[in-house]
Tab-separated table of C-alpha atoms in Angstrom:
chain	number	residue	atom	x	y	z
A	1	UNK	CA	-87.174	-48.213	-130.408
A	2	UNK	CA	-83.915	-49.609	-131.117
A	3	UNK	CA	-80.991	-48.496	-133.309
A	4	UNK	CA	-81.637	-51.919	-135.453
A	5	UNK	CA	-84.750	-51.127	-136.803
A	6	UNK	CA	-83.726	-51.281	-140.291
A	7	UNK	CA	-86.734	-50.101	-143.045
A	8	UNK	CA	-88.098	-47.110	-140.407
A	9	UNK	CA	-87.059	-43.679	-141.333
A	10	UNK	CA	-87.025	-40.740	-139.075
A	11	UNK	CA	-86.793	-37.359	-141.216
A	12	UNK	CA	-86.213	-39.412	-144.394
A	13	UNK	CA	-83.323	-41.175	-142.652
A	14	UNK	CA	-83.099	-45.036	-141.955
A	15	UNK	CA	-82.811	-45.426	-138.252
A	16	UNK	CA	-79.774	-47.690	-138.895
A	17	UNK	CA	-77.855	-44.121	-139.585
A	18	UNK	CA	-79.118	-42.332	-136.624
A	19	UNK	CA	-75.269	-41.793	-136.106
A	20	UNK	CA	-75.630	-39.230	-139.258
A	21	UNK	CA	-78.036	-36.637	-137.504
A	22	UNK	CA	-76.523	-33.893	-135.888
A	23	UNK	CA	-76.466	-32.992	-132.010
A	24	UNK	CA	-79.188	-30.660	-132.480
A	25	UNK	CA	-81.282	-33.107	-134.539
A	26	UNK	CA	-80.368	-35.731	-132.131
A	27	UNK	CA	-81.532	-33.790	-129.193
A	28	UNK	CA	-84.644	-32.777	-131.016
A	29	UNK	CA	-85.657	-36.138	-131.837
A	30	UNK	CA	-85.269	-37.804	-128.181
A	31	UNK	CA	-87.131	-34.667	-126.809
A	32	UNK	CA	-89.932	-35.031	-129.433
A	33	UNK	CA	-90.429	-39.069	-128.532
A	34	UNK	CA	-88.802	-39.737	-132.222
A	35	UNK	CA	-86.337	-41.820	-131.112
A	36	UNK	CA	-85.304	-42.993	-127.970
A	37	UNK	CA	-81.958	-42.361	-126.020
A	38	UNK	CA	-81.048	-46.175	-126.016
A	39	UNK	CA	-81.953	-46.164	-129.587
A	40	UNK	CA	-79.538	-43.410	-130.211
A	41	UNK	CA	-76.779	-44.329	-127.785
A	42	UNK	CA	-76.856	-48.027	-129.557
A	43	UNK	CA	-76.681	-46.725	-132.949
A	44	UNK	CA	-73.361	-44.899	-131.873
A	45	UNK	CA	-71.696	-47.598	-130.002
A	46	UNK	CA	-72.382	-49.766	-133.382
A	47	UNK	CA	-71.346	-47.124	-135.213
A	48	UNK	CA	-68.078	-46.921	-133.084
A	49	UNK	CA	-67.439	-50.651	-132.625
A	50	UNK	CA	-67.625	-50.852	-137.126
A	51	UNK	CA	-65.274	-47.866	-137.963
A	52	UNK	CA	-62.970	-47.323	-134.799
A	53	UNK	CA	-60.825	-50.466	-135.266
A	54	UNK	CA	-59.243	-48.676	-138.480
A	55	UNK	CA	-58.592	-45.063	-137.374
A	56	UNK	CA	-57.996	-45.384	-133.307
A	57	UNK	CA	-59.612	-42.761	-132.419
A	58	UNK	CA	-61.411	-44.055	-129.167
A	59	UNK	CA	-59.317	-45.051	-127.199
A	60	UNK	CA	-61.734	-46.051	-124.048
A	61	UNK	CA	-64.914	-47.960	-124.688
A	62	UNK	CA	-67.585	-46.970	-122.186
A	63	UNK	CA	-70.591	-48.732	-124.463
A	64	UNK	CA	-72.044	-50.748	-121.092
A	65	UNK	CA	-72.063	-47.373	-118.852
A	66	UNK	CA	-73.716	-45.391	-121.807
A	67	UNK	CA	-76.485	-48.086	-122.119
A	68	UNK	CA	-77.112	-48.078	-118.526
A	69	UNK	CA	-77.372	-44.648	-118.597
A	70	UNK	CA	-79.345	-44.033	-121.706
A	71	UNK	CA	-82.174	-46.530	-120.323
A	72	UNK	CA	-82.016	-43.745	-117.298
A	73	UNK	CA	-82.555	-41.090	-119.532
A	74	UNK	CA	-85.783	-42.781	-121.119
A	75	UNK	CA	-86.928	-43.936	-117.724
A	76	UNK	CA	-86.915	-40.196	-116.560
A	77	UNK	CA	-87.956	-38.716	-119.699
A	78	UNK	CA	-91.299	-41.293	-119.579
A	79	UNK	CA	-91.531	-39.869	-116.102
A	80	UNK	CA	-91.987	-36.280	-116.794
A	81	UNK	CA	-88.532	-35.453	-115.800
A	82	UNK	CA	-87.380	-31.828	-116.832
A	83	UNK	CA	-85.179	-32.537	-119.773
A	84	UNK	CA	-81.474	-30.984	-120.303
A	85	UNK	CA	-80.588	-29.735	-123.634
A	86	UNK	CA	-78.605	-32.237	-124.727
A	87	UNK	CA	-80.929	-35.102	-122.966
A	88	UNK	CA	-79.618	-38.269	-124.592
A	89	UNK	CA	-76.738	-37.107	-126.866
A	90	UNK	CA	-73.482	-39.294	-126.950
A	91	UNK	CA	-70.460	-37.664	-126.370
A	92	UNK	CA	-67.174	-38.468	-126.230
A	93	UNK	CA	-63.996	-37.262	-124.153
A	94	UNK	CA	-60.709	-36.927	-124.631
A	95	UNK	CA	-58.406	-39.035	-122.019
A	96	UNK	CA	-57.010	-35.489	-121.113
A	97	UNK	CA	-59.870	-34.702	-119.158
A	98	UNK	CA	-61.154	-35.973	-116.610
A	99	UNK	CA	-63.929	-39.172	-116.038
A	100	UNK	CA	-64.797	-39.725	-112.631
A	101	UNK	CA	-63.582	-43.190	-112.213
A	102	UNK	CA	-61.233	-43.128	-115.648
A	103	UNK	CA	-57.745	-43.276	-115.938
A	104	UNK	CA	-56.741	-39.507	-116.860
A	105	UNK	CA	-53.165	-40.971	-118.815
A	106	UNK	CA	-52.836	-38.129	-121.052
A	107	UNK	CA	-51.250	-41.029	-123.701
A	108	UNK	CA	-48.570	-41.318	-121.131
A	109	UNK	CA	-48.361	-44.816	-120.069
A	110	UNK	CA	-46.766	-43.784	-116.658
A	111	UNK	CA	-50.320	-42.564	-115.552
A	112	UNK	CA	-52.268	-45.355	-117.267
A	113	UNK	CA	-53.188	-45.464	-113.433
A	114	UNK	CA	-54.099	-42.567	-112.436
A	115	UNK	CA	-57.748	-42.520	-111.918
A	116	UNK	CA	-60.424	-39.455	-111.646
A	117	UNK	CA	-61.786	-39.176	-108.483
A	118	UNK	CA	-64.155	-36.833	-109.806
A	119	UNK	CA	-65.140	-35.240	-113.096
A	120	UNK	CA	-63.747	-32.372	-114.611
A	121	UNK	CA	-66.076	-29.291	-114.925
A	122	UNK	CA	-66.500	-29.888	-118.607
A	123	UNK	CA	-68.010	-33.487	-117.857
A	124	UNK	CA	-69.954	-32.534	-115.202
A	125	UNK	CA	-71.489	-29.501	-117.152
A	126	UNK	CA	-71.940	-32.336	-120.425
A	127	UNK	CA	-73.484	-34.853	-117.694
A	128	UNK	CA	-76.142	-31.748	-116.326
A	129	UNK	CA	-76.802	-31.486	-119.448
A	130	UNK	CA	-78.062	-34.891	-119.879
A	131	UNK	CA	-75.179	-36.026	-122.497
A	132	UNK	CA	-74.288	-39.529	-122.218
A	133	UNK	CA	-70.098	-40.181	-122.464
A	134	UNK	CA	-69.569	-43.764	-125.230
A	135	UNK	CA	-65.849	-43.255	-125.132
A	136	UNK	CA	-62.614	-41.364	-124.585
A	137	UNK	CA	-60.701	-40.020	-127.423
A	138	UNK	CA	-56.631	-41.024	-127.902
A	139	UNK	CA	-54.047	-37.435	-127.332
A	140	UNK	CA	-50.750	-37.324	-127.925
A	141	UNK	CA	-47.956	-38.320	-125.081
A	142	UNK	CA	-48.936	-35.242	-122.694
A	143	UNK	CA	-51.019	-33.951	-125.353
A	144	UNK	CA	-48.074	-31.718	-126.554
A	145	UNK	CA	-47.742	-33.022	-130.683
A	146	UNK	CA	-49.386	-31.771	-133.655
A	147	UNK	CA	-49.995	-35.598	-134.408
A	148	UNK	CA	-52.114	-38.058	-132.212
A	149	UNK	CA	-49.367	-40.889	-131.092
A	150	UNK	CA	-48.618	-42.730	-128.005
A	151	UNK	CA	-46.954	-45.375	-126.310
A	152	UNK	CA	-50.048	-46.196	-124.290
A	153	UNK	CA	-52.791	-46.297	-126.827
A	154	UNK	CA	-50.805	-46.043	-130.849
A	155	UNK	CA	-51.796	-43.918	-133.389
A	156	UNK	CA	-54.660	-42.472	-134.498
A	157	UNK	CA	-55.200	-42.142	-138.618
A	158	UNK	CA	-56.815	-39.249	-140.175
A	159	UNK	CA	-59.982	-41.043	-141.393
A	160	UNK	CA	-59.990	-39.569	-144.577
A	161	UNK	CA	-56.382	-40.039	-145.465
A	162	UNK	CA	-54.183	-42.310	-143.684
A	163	UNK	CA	-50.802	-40.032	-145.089
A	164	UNK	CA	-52.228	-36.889	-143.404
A	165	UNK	CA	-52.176	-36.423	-139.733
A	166	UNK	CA	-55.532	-35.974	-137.794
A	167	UNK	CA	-53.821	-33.486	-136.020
A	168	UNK	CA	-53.208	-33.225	-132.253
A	169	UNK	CA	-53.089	-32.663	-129.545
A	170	UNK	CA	-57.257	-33.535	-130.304
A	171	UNK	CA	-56.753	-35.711	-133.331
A	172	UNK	CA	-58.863	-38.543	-131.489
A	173	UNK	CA	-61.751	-36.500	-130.781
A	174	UNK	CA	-61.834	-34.583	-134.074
A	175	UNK	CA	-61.624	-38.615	-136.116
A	176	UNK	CA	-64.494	-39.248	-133.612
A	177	UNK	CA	-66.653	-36.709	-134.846
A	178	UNK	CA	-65.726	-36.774	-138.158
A	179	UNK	CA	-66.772	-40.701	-138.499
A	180	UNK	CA	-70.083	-40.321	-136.270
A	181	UNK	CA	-68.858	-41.544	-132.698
A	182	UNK	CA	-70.622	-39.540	-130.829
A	183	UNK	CA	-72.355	-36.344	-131.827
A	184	UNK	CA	-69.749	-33.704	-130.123
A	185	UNK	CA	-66.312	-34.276	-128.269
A	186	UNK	CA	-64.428	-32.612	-125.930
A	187	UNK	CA	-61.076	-30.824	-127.898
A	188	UNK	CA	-58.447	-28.516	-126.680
A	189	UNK	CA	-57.893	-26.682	-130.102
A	190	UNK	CA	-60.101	-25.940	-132.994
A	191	UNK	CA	-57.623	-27.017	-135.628
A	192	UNK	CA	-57.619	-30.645	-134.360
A	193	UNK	CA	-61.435	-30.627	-135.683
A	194	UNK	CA	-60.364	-28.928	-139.536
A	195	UNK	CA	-57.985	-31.521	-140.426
A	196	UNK	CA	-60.613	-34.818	-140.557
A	197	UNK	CA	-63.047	-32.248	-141.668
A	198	UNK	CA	-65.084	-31.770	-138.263
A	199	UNK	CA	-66.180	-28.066	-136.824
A	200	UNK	CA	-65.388	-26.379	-133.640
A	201	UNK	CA	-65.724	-23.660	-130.778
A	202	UNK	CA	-63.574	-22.687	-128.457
A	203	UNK	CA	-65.020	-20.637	-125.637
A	204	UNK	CA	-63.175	-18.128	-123.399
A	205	UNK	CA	-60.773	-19.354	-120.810
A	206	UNK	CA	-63.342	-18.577	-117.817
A	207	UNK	CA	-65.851	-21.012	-119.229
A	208	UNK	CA	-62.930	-23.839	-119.774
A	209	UNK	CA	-62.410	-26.393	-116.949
A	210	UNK	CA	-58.947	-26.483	-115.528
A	211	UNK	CA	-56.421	-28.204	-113.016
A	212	UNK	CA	-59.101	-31.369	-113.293
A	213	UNK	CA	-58.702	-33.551	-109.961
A	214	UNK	CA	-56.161	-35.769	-111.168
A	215	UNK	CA	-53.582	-32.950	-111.802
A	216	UNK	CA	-51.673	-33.165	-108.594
A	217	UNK	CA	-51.029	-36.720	-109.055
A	218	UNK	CA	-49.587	-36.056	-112.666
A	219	UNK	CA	-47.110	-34.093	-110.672
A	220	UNK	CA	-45.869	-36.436	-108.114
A	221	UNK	CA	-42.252	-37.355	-107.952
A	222	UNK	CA	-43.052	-41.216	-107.212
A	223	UNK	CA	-44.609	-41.842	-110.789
């Protein structure tokens, strides 16, 4: 089933907007057979590729990986494969965090280098759950503004109002959200998400990931 499909509905939606359903709707529907992961992970990476260029808010573009690995996820779901709960839903992550194999810059282009060797517990927790990563979201230089700007990557706009800021140090992840890239996306606080209009949790600081891989080299004395 792909994300092209234009004149099928799903719900009373066209499959065209599949970007529109929620994660829990999205989740439902791959785990029902209503619509496929591929279908779903294309529909976002369209979705991204028409409404990103104007707010900035991705930052990374990881379509090619996510299609490789939603065509994984349909393989094994065909297969009788036990199913995580968010089997199929595309995420996105903020370039604070990080993506085994990613440069974890923090908008600082003196680390635009520094690559993951490994993923952070919140990806790897996302991943066992079977969500598939399209992009990373754009932070602030060290993610330490109240306004998502950077040397590295520019600005992102508030994609509601380009006069109001879409906050920070999470305004890229809460723009993603709030325009359909992805379903959910990694933030580090919950009033990044209210100002382009998305909702968040935050959950206890035992169940956040911390010191990520990367870390030390953030701290050496020869960057």
């Amino acid at each position: 089933m792909l994300a092209s499909s234009h004149g099928l509905s799903m719900g009373g939606r066209a499959l065209s907007e599949i970007w529109r359903l929620s994660a829990v709707e999205t989740a439902r529907a791959i785990r029902s057979g209503r619509l496929t992961s591929e279908a779903v992970i294309a529909a976002h990476i369209e979705r991204m590729h028409a409404v990103n260029p104007a707010i900035n808010a991705v930052v990374v573009d990881l379509s090619e990986a996510a299609l490789v690995a939603a065509r994984a996820a349909d393989k094994a779901q065909a297969a009788g494969a036990e199913l995580g709960p968010l089997h199929g839903v595309p995420v996105t992550i903020k370039i604070n965090i990080d993506v085994e194999g990613q440069a974890n810059s923090n908008g600082v282009a003196a680390f635009s280098r520094v690559i993951a060797p490994g993923d952070s517990p919140v990806v790897s927790n996302l991943r066992a759950a079977g969500a598939i990563i399209i992009g990373l979201t754009n932070t602030p230089e060290f993610s330490m503004r109240a306004f998502t700007d950077n040397a590295l990557h520019g600005l992102t706009l508030n994609p509601w109002d380009e006069t109001v800021t879409c906050g920070g140090s999470s305004g890229g992840a809460g723009a993603s959200v709030a325009m359909g890239i992805g379903t959910m996306a990694t933030i580090s606080a919950v009033r990044c998400a209210g100002r382009p209009s998305a909702t968040a949790s935050r959950p206890s600081s035992r169940r956040r990931g911390a010191c990520p891989p990367s870390t030390p080299a953030h701290r050496s004395s020869d960057l």
